[in-house]
mmCIF file of N, CA and C in Angstrom:
data_model
loop_
_atom_site.group_PDB
_atom_site.id
_atom_site.type_symbol
_atom_site.label_atom_id
_atom_site.label_comp_id
_atom_site.label_asym_id
_atom_site.label_seq_id
_atom_site.Cartn_x
_atom_site.Cartn_y
_atom_site.Cartn_z
ATOM 1 N N MET G 1317 130.589 71.807 85.639
ATOM 2 C CA MET G 1317 131.602 71.871 86.626
ATOM 3 C C MET G 1317 132.813 70.723 85.936
ATOM 4 N N SER G 1318 133.607 71.641 86.386
ATOM 5 C CA SER G 1318 135.256 70.628 85.963
ATOM 6 C C SER G 1318 134.862 70.412 87.450
ATOM 7 N N GLY G 1319 136.429 69.339 87.363
ATOM 8 C CA GLY G 1319 136.874 68.065 88.669
ATOM 9 C C GLY G 1319 137.407 69.073 89.766
ATOM 10 N N THR G 1320 138.313 70.349 89.206
ATOM 11 C CA THR G 1320 138.305 71.435 90.546
ATOM 12 C C THR G 1320 137.784 72.713 90.553
ATOM 13 N N GLN G 1321 136.242 72.927 90.293
ATOM 14 C CA GLN G 1321 135.667 73.987 90.256
ATOM 15 C C GLN G 1321 134.589 73.949 91.770
ATOM 16 N N LEU G 1322 135.739 74.794 92.334
ATOM 17 C CA LEU G 1322 134.792 74.764 93.846
ATOM 18 C C LEU G 1322 134.015 75.591 93.890
ATOM 19 N N THR G 1323 132.347 75.981 94.692
ATOM 20 C CA THR G 1323 131.412 76.293 94.712
ATOM 21 C C THR G 1323 131.229 77.124 97.154
ATOM 22 N N VAL G 1324 131.844 78.070 97.451
ATOM 23 C CA VAL G 1324 131.909 78.027 98.956
ATOM 24 C C VAL G 1324 130.961 79.129 99.265
ATOM 25 N N THR G 1325 129.759 78.490 99.867
ATOM 26 C CA THR G 1325 129.603 80.063 101.022
ATOM 27 C C THR G 1325 129.160 79.909 101.905
ATOM 28 N N LEU G 1326 129.663 81.539 102.360
ATOM 29 C CA LEU G 1326 129.785 81.057 103.955
ATOM 30 C C LEU G 1326 128.183 81.685 105.160
ATOM 31 N N SER G 1327 128.459 81.578 106.039
ATOM 32 C CA SER G 1327 127.024 81.911 106.782
ATOM 33 C C SER G 1327 127.927 82.651 107.867
ATOM 34 N N GLY G 1328 127.660 83.756 109.116
ATOM 35 C CA GLY G 1328 127.358 83.999 109.968
ATOM 36 C C GLY G 1328 128.968 84.218 110.383
ATOM 37 N N GLY G 1329 129.544 85.333 111.269
ATOM 38 C CA GLY G 1329 130.730 85.582 111.253
ATOM 39 C C GLY G 1329 130.654 87.432 110.715
ATOM 40 N N GLY G 1330 131.755 87.737 110.393
ATOM 41 C CA GLY G 1330 131.858 88.892 109.021
ATOM 42 C C GLY G 1330 132.726 88.289 108.018
ATOM 43 N N ALA G 1331 132.676 89.535 107.478
ATOM 44 C CA ALA G 1331 133.343 89.176 105.919
ATOM 45 C C ALA G 1331 134.994 89.329 106.471
ATOM 46 N N ASP G 1332 135.445 89.283 107.623
ATOM 47 C CA ASP G 1332 137.036 88.845 107.690
ATOM 48 C C ASP G 1332 136.866 87.276 108.569
ATOM 49 N N ASP G 1333 136.219 87.720 108.986
ATOM 50 C CA ASP G 1333 135.841 85.267 108.663
ATOM 51 C C ASP G 1333 135.210 84.992 108.030
ATOM 52 N N ALA G 1334 135.217 85.514 106.905
ATOM 53 C CA ALA G 1334 134.677 84.483 105.278
ATOM 54 C C ALA G 1334 136.190 84.620 104.804
ATOM 55 N N ARG G 1335 137.079 85.491 104.988
ATOM 56 C CA ARG G 1335 138.154 85.995 104.041
ATOM 57 C C ARG G 1335 138.665 85.034 104.630
ATOM 58 N N ALA G 1336 138.845 84.969 106.107
ATOM 59 C CA ALA G 1336 139.779 83.687 106.971
ATOM 60 C C ALA G 1336 140.083 82.470 106.134
ATOM 61 N N VAL G 1337 138.004 82.273 106.006
ATOM 62 C CA VAL G 1337 137.949 80.480 105.551
ATOM 63 C C VAL G 1337 138.862 80.750 103.902
ATOM 64 N N VAL G 1338 137.998 81.825 103.116
ATOM 65 C CA VAL G 1338 138.767 82.146 102.068
ATOM 66 C C VAL G 1338 140.058 81.007 101.544
ATOM 67 N N ARG G 1339 140.927 82.321 102.407
ATOM 68 C CA ARG G 1339 142.472 82.406 102.183
ATOM 69 C C ARG G 1339 142.849 79.718 102.457
ATOM 70 N N ALA G 1340 142.004 80.153 103.722
ATOM 71 C CA ALA G 1340 142.375 78.731 103.886
ATOM 72 C C ALA G 1340 142.305 77.623 103.158
ATOM 73 N N LEU G 1341 141.338 77.404 101.774
ATOM 74 C CA LEU G 1341 141.608 77.390 100.823
ATOM 75 C C LEU G 1341 142.035 77.638 99.533
ATOM 76 N N GLU G 1342 142.982 78.323 99.314
ATOM 77 C CA GLU G 1342 143.665 78.709 98.600
ATOM 78 C C GLU G 1342 144.931 77.908 98.454
ATOM 79 N N GLY G 1343 145.508 77.937 99.030
ATOM 80 C CA GLY G 1343 146.560 76.635 99.336
ATOM 81 C C GLY G 1343 146.221 75.543 98.855
ATOM 82 N N THR G 1344 145.097 74.709 98.302
ATOM 83 C CA THR G 1344 144.457 73.833 97.504
ATOM 84 C C THR G 1344 143.865 74.106 96.242
ATOM 85 N N PHE G 1345 143.267 75.122 96.508
ATOM 86 C CA PHE G 1345 142.696 75.348 95.211
ATOM 87 C C PHE G 1345 143.370 76.985 94.600
ATOM 88 N N GLY G 1346 144.378 77.456 94.806
ATOM 89 C CA GLY G 1346 144.379 78.393 94.133
ATOM 90 C C GLY G 1346 143.644 79.903 95.089
ATOM 91 N N ALA G 1347 143.823 80.745 93.940
ATOM 92 C CA ALA G 1347 143.318 82.108 93.925
ATOM 93 C C ALA G 1347 141.871 81.594 93.931
ATOM 94 N N PRO G 1348 140.560 82.040 94.227
ATOM 95 C CA PRO G 1348 139.292 82.699 94.149
ATOM 96 C C PRO G 1348 139.077 83.338 93.461
ATOM 97 N N ASP G 1349 137.724 83.656 92.707
ATOM 98 C CA ASP G 1349 137.418 84.269 91.861
ATOM 99 C C ASP G 1349 137.317 85.241 92.061
ATOM 100 N N GLU G 1350 136.779 86.199 94.130
ATOM 101 C CA GLU G 1350 137.034 87.175 94.322
ATOM 102 C C GLU G 1350 136.841 86.783 95.732
ATOM 103 N N PHE G 1351 137.167 88.022 97.207
ATOM 104 C CA PHE G 1351 137.506 87.677 98.353
ATOM 105 C C PHE G 1351 136.165 88.211 98.756
ATOM 106 N N PRO G 1352 135.732 87.793 99.456
ATOM 107 C CA PRO G 1352 134.596 88.422 100.140
ATOM 108 C C PRO G 1352 134.960 89.880 100.816
ATOM 109 N N ALA G 1353 133.936 91.143 100.286
ATOM 110 C CA ALA G 1353 134.298 92.172 100.727
ATOM 111 C C ALA G 1353 133.529 92.896 101.731
ATOM 112 N N ASP G 1354 131.983 92.272 101.321
ATOM 113 C CA ASP G 1354 131.214 93.485 101.541
ATOM 114 C C ASP G 1354 130.639 93.698 103.571
ATOM 115 N N GLU G 1355 130.854 94.239 103.866
ATOM 116 C CA GLU G 1355 131.150 94.022 105.728
ATOM 117 C C GLU G 1355 129.480 93.555 105.938
ATOM 118 N N ASN G 1356 128.907 94.238 105.077
ATOM 119 C CA ASN G 1356 127.804 94.494 105.247
ATOM 120 C C ASN G 1356 126.504 92.910 105.310
ATOM 121 N N ALA G 1357 127.387 92.322 104.359
ATOM 122 C CA ALA G 1357 126.395 91.062 103.966
ATOM 123 C C ALA G 1357 126.343 90.026 104.658
ATOM 124 N N THR G 1358 125.358 89.216 104.687
ATOM 125 C CA THR G 1358 125.106 88.327 106.149
ATOM 126 C C THR G 1358 126.077 86.435 105.305
ATOM 127 N N VAL G 1359 125.743 86.697 104.377
ATOM 128 C CA VAL G 1359 125.857 85.551 103.028
ATOM 129 C C VAL G 1359 127.440 85.599 101.720
ATOM 130 N N HIS G 1360 128.584 85.008 102.450
ATOM 131 C CA HIS G 1360 129.515 85.274 101.716
ATOM 132 C C HIS G 1360 129.619 84.022 100.339
ATOM 133 N N THR G 1361 129.967 83.980 99.038
ATOM 134 C CA THR G 1361 130.397 82.581 98.443
ATOM 135 C C THR G 1361 131.947 83.773 97.567
ATOM 136 N N ALA G 1362 132.700 82.004 97.344
ATOM 137 C CA ALA G 1362 133.676 82.648 96.581
ATOM 138 C C ALA G 1362 133.097 81.282 95.873
ATOM 139 N N THR G 1363 133.954 80.687 94.634
ATOM 140 C CA THR G 1363 134.767 79.966 93.624
ATOM 141 C C THR G 1363 135.583 79.541 93.078
ATOM 142 N N PHE G 1364 136.437 79.198 93.718
ATOM 143 C CA PHE G 1364 137.617 78.434 92.964
ATOM 144 C C PHE G 1364 137.678 77.922 91.853
ATOM 145 N N ASP G 1365 137.971 78.121 90.650
ATOM 146 C CA ASP G 1365 138.359 77.409 88.959
ATOM 147 C C ASP G 1365 139.756 76.768 88.940
ATOM 148 N N GLY G 1366 140.435 76.367 90.040
ATOM 149 C CA GLY G 1366 141.816 75.665 89.492
ATOM 150 C C GLY G 1366 142.304 75.043 90.649
ATOM 151 N N ASP G 1367 142.815 74.758 90.146
ATOM 152 C CA ASP G 1367 144.715 73.678 91.851
ATOM 153 C C ASP G 1367 145.441 74.844 91.730
ATOM 154 N N ALA G 1368 145.819 74.842 93.106
ATOM 155 C CA ALA G 1368 147.030 75.294 93.774
ATOM 156 C C ALA G 1368 148.090 75.405 92.528
ATOM 157 N N PRO G 1369 148.988 76.773 92.522
ATOM 158 C CA PRO G 1369 150.135 77.240 91.732
ATOM 159 C C PRO G 1369 151.154 75.899 92.319
ATOM 160 N N SER G 1370 151.700 75.824 91.058
ATOM 161 C CA SER G 1370 152.908 75.116 91.451
ATOM 162 C C SER G 1370 154.203 75.346 92.520
ATOM 163 N N GLY G 1371 154.500 74.603 93.506
ATOM 164 C CA GLY G 1371 155.392 74.847 94.847
ATOM 165 C C GLY G 1371 154.642 75.239 96.107
ATOM 166 N N ARG G 1372 153.576 74.552 95.995
ATOM 167 C CA ARG G 1372 152.605 75.814 97.595
ATOM 168 C C ARG G 1372 152.033 74.623 98.038
ATOM 169 N N GLU G 1373 152.490 74.210 99.029
ATOM 170 C CA GLU G 1373 152.062 72.668 99.693
ATOM 171 C C GLU G 1373 150.157 72.906 99.617
ATOM 172 N N ALA G 1374 149.543 71.989 98.936
ATOM 173 C CA ALA G 1374 148.323 71.569 99.329
ATOM 174 C C ALA G 1374 147.746 71.685 100.191
ATOM 175 N N GLY G 1375 146.574 72.181 100.371
ATOM 176 C CA GLY G 1375 145.802 71.302 101.487
ATOM 177 C C GLY G 1375 146.321 72.079 103.087
ATOM 178 N N ASP G 1376 146.843 72.597 103.262
ATOM 179 C CA ASP G 1376 147.637 72.796 104.274
ATOM 180 C C ASP G 1376 147.136 73.814 105.294
ATOM 181 N N GLY G 1377 146.264 74.870 104.854
ATOM 182 C CA GLY G 1377 145.793 76.245 105.234
ATOM 183 C C GLY G 1377 146.159 76.817 106.069
ATOM 184 N N GLU G 1378 147.461 76.652 105.788
ATOM 185 C CA GLU G 1378 148.733 77.900 106.681
ATOM 186 C C GLU G 1378 148.269 79.232 106.062
ATOM 187 N N GLY G 1379 148.635 80.072 107.027
ATOM 188 C CA GLY G 1379 147.723 81.324 107.008
ATOM 189 C C GLY G 1379 147.077 81.676 107.065
ATOM 190 N N ALA G 1380 145.416 80.723 107.657
ATOM 191 C CA ALA G 1380 144.324 80.821 107.421
ATOM 192 C C ALA G 1380 143.278 81.907 108.805
ATOM 193 N N GLY G 1381 144.503 82.361 109.560
ATOM 194 C CA GLY G 1381 144.320 83.050 110.765
ATOM 195 C C GLY G 1381 142.979 82.541 111.280
ATOM 196 N N SER G 1382 142.157 83.462 112.515
ATOM 197 C CA SER G 1382 141.634 82.760 113.245
ATOM 198 C C SER G 1382 140.224 83.038 112.971
ATOM 199 N N LEU G 1383 139.145 82.984 113.492
ATOM 200 C CA LEU G 1383 137.404 83.017 113.382
ATOM 201 C C LEU G 1383 137.339 84.185 114.715
ATOM 202 N N THR G 1384 136.453 85.033 114.374
ATOM 203 C CA THR G 1384 135.822 85.870 115.449
ATOM 204 C C THR G 1384 134.433 84.885 116.118
ATOM 205 N N ALA G 1385 134.023 84.402 115.130
ATOM 206 C CA ALA G 1385 132.561 83.709 115.234
ATOM 207 C C ALA G 1385 131.902 82.654 114.878
ATOM 208 N N PRO G 1386 131.530 81.709 115.062
ATOM 209 C CA PRO G 1386 131.263 80.349 114.254
ATOM 210 C C PRO G 1386 130.562 80.493 112.687
ATOM 211 N N VAL G 1387 130.929 80.119 112.251
ATOM 212 C CA VAL G 1387 130.896 80.198 110.838
ATOM 213 C C VAL G 1387 130.447 78.943 109.763
ATOM 214 N N THR G 1388 129.450 79.027 109.374
ATOM 215 C CA THR G 1388 128.813 78.294 108.424
ATOM 216 C C THR G 1388 129.135 77.975 107.145
ATOM 217 N N VAL G 1389 129.604 76.892 106.569
ATOM 218 C CA VAL G 1389 130.020 77.402 105.252
ATOM 219 C C VAL G 1389 130.186 75.834 104.646
ATOM 220 N N THR G 1390 129.152 76.038 103.563
ATOM 221 C CA THR G 1390 129.202 75.291 102.769
ATOM 222 C C THR G 1390 129.767 74.558 101.373
ATOM 223 N N VAL G 1391 130.294 73.693 100.769
ATOM 224 C CA VAL G 1391 131.748 73.845 100.115
ATOM 225 C C VAL G 1391 130.471 72.766 98.784
ATOM 226 N N GLN G 1392 130.642 73.236 97.503
ATOM 227 C CA GLN G 1392 129.892 72.188 96.466
ATOM 228 C C GLN G 1392 130.551 71.835 95.697
ATOM 229 N N GLY G 1393 130.997 70.678 95.079
ATOM 230 C CA GLY G 1393 131.430 71.201 93.339
ATOM 231 C C GLY G 1393 131.738 69.039 93.048
ATOM 232 N N SER G 1394 132.620 68.758 92.446
ATOM 233 C CA SER G 1394 132.903 67.416 92.451
ATOM 234 C C SER G 1394 132.770 66.364 93.589
ATOM 235 N N PRO G 1395 133.157 65.484 93.677
ATOM 236 C CA PRO G 1395 133.329 64.386 95.045
ATOM 237 C C PRO G 1395 134.765 65.009 95.761
ATOM 238 N N GLU G 1396 136.050 64.309 94.786
ATOM 239 C CA GLU G 1396 136.859 65.019 95.013
ATOM 240 C C GLU G 1396 137.434 66.013 95.478
ATOM 241 N N ALA G 1397 137.052 67.618 94.877
ATOM 242 C CA ALA G 1397 136.843 68.995 95.104
ATOM 243 C C ALA G 1397 136.104 69.031 96.500
ATOM 244 N N VAL G 1398 135.250 67.975 96.696
ATOM 245 C CA VAL G 1398 134.205 68.920 98.493
ATOM 246 C C VAL G 1398 135.466 68.051 99.632
ATOM 247 N N ARG G 1399 135.640 66.852 99.251
ATOM 248 C CA ARG G 1399 136.775 66.263 100.137
ATOM 249 C C ARG G 1399 137.913 67.256 100.275
ATOM 250 N N ARG G 1400 138.704 67.740 99.282
ATOM 251 C CA ARG G 1400 139.508 68.376 99.529
ATOM 252 C C ARG G 1400 139.302 69.426 100.134
ATOM 253 N N ALA G 1401 138.240 70.229 99.825
ATOM 254 C CA ALA G 1401 137.790 71.016 100.692
ATOM 255 C C ALA G 1401 137.874 70.991 102.500
ATOM 256 N N SER G 1402 137.140 70.058 102.419
ATOM 257 C CA SER G 1402 136.676 69.400 104.071
ATOM 258 C C SER G 1402 137.481 68.919 104.802
ATOM 259 N N ASP G 1403 138.602 68.442 103.900
ATOM 260 C CA ASP G 1403 140.152 68.159 104.876
ATOM 261 C C ASP G 1403 140.806 69.636 104.910
ATOM 262 N N THR G 1404 140.731 70.259 104.191
ATOM 263 C CA THR G 1404 141.929 71.479 104.360
ATOM 264 C C THR G 1404 141.180 72.341 106.041
ATOM 265 N N LEU G 1405 139.790 72.307 105.730
ATOM 266 C CA LEU G 1405 138.579 73.017 106.710
ATOM 267 C C LEU G 1405 139.262 72.682 108.080
ATOM 268 N N THR G 1406 139.330 71.591 108.127
ATOM 269 C CA THR G 1406 139.282 70.469 108.757
ATOM 270 C C THR G 1406 140.254 70.595 109.934
ATOM 271 N N ARG G 1407 141.941 70.702 109.271
ATOM 272 C CA ARG G 1407 143.221 71.086 110.186
ATOM 273 C C ARG G 1407 142.919 72.574 110.307
ATOM 274 N N ALA G 1408 142.485 73.282 109.042
ATOM 275 C CA ALA G 1408 142.587 74.676 109.703
ATOM 276 C C ALA G 1408 142.045 75.577 110.645
ATOM 277 N N PHE G 1409 141.030 74.882 110.812
ATOM 278 C CA PHE G 1409 139.909 75.448 112.425
ATOM 279 C C PHE G 1409 139.121 74.230 112.703
ATOM 280 N N THR G 1410 138.284 74.197 113.759
ATOM 281 C CA THR G 1410 138.021 73.677 114.748
ATOM 282 C C THR G 1410 136.657 73.330 114.019
ATOM 283 N N ALA G 1411 135.924 72.219 112.942
ATOM 284 C CA ALA G 1411 135.235 72.083 112.940
ATOM 285 C C ALA G 1411 134.124 71.068 112.872
ATOM 286 N N ARG G 1412 132.801 70.579 112.447
ATOM 287 C CA ARG G 1412 131.950 69.968 113.375
ATOM 288 C C ARG G 1412 131.181 69.755 111.413
ATOM 289 N N ASP G 1413 131.411 68.198 111.259
ATOM 290 C CA ASP G 1413 130.678 68.008 109.982
ATOM 291 C C ASP G 1413 129.186 68.001 110.050
ATOM 292 N N ASP G 1414 128.648 68.887 109.458
ATOM 293 C CA ASP G 1414 126.351 69.102 109.524
ATOM 294 C C ASP G 1414 126.320 67.921 108.308
ATOM 295 N N GLY G 1415 127.304 67.038 107.776
ATOM 296 C CA GLY G 1415 126.334 66.874 106.804
ATOM 297 C C GLY G 1415 126.635 66.524 104.799
ATOM 298 N N ALA G 1416 125.668 66.004 104.368
ATOM 299 C CA ALA G 1416 126.493 65.992 103.366
ATOM 300 C C ALA G 1416 125.446 65.530 101.699
ATOM 301 N N ALA G 1417 125.429 66.117 101.106
ATOM 302 C CA ALA G 1417 124.197 65.660 99.792
ATOM 303 C C ALA G 1417 125.054 65.060 98.507
ATOM 304 N N SER G 1418 124.930 64.168 98.126
ATOM 305 C CA SER G 1418 125.409 63.818 97.134
ATOM 306 C C SER G 1418 124.407 64.105 95.642
ATOM 307 N N GLY G 1419 124.737 64.400 94.864
ATOM 308 C CA GLY G 1419 124.175 64.116 93.269
ATOM 309 C C GLY G 1419 125.034 63.121 92.163
ATOM 310 N N ASP G 1420 124.503 63.011 91.155
ATOM 311 C CA ASP G 1420 125.250 62.779 90.407
ATOM 312 C C ASP G 1420 126.469 63.065 89.475
ATOM 313 N N GLN G 1421 126.853 64.020 89.834
ATOM 314 C CA GLN G 1421 128.412 64.251 89.399
ATOM 315 C C GLN G 1421 128.902 65.404 90.291
ATOM 316 N N GLU G 1422 127.844 65.692 91.128
ATOM 317 C CA GLU G 1422 128.204 67.157 92.484
ATOM 318 C C GLU G 1422 128.283 66.743 93.491
ATOM 319 N N GLN G 1423 129.135 67.069 95.096
ATOM 320 C CA GLN G 1423 128.510 66.492 95.590
ATOM 321 C C GLN G 1423 128.367 68.121 96.886
ATOM 322 N N GLU G 1424 127.709 68.004 98.034
ATOM 323 C CA GLU G 1424 127.843 69.377 99.083
ATOM 324 C C GLU G 1424 127.819 68.788 100.202
ATOM 325 N N ARG G 1425 128.213 69.369 100.952
ATOM 326 C CA ARG G 1425 128.923 69.103 102.280
ATOM 327 C C ARG G 1425 129.185 70.913 103.071
ATOM 328 N N GLN G 1426 128.106 70.996 104.758
ATOM 329 C CA GLN G 1426 128.529 71.190 105.015
ATOM 330 C C GLN G 1426 128.884 71.463 106.587
ATOM 331 N N LEU G 1427 129.610 72.359 106.719
ATOM 332 C CA LEU G 1427 130.570 72.108 107.964
ATOM 333 C C LEU G 1427 130.214 73.648 108.880
ATOM 334 N N LEU G 1428 130.179 73.321 110.160
ATOM 335 C CA LEU G 1428 130.231 74.744 111.398
ATOM 336 C C LEU G 1428 131.287 74.364 111.765
ATOM 337 N N LEU G 1429 132.647 75.931 110.966
ATOM 338 C CA LEU G 1429 133.745 76.175 111.541
ATOM 339 C C LEU G 1429 133.160 77.431 113.210
ATOM 340 N N GLU G 1430 134.476 76.851 113.872
ATOM 341 C CA GLU G 1430 134.172 77.694 115.397
ATOM 342 C C GLU G 1430 135.874 78.237 115.965
ATOM 343 N N PRO G 1431 135.425 79.172 116.354
ATOM 344 C CA PRO G 1431 136.819 80.063 116.770
ATOM 345 C C PRO G 1431 137.788 79.163 117.934
#
């Protein structure tokens, strides 16, 4: 996993809520591999492979939208990528940190985002 790759897993809420969270991360990590689309899914995932395009304010979560229900978000990647994602999401949404786990080269953090 590169220093900027980030995997995001979302549960709770619907596809619109998952897309709002993914949009919040775009300013920091650029476009995801794909946007959550399946309206019937109970878990959504997105992977970001790079940094935000130049000229964009990184990490502000602008344009993220709002949530209709609580969403549990797990972010996994390098410690720097996880920190940046956590910072971005806590600025864009009301968030509660539900803990972290660290491995040799990766870290995982879980947040509860509330409407």
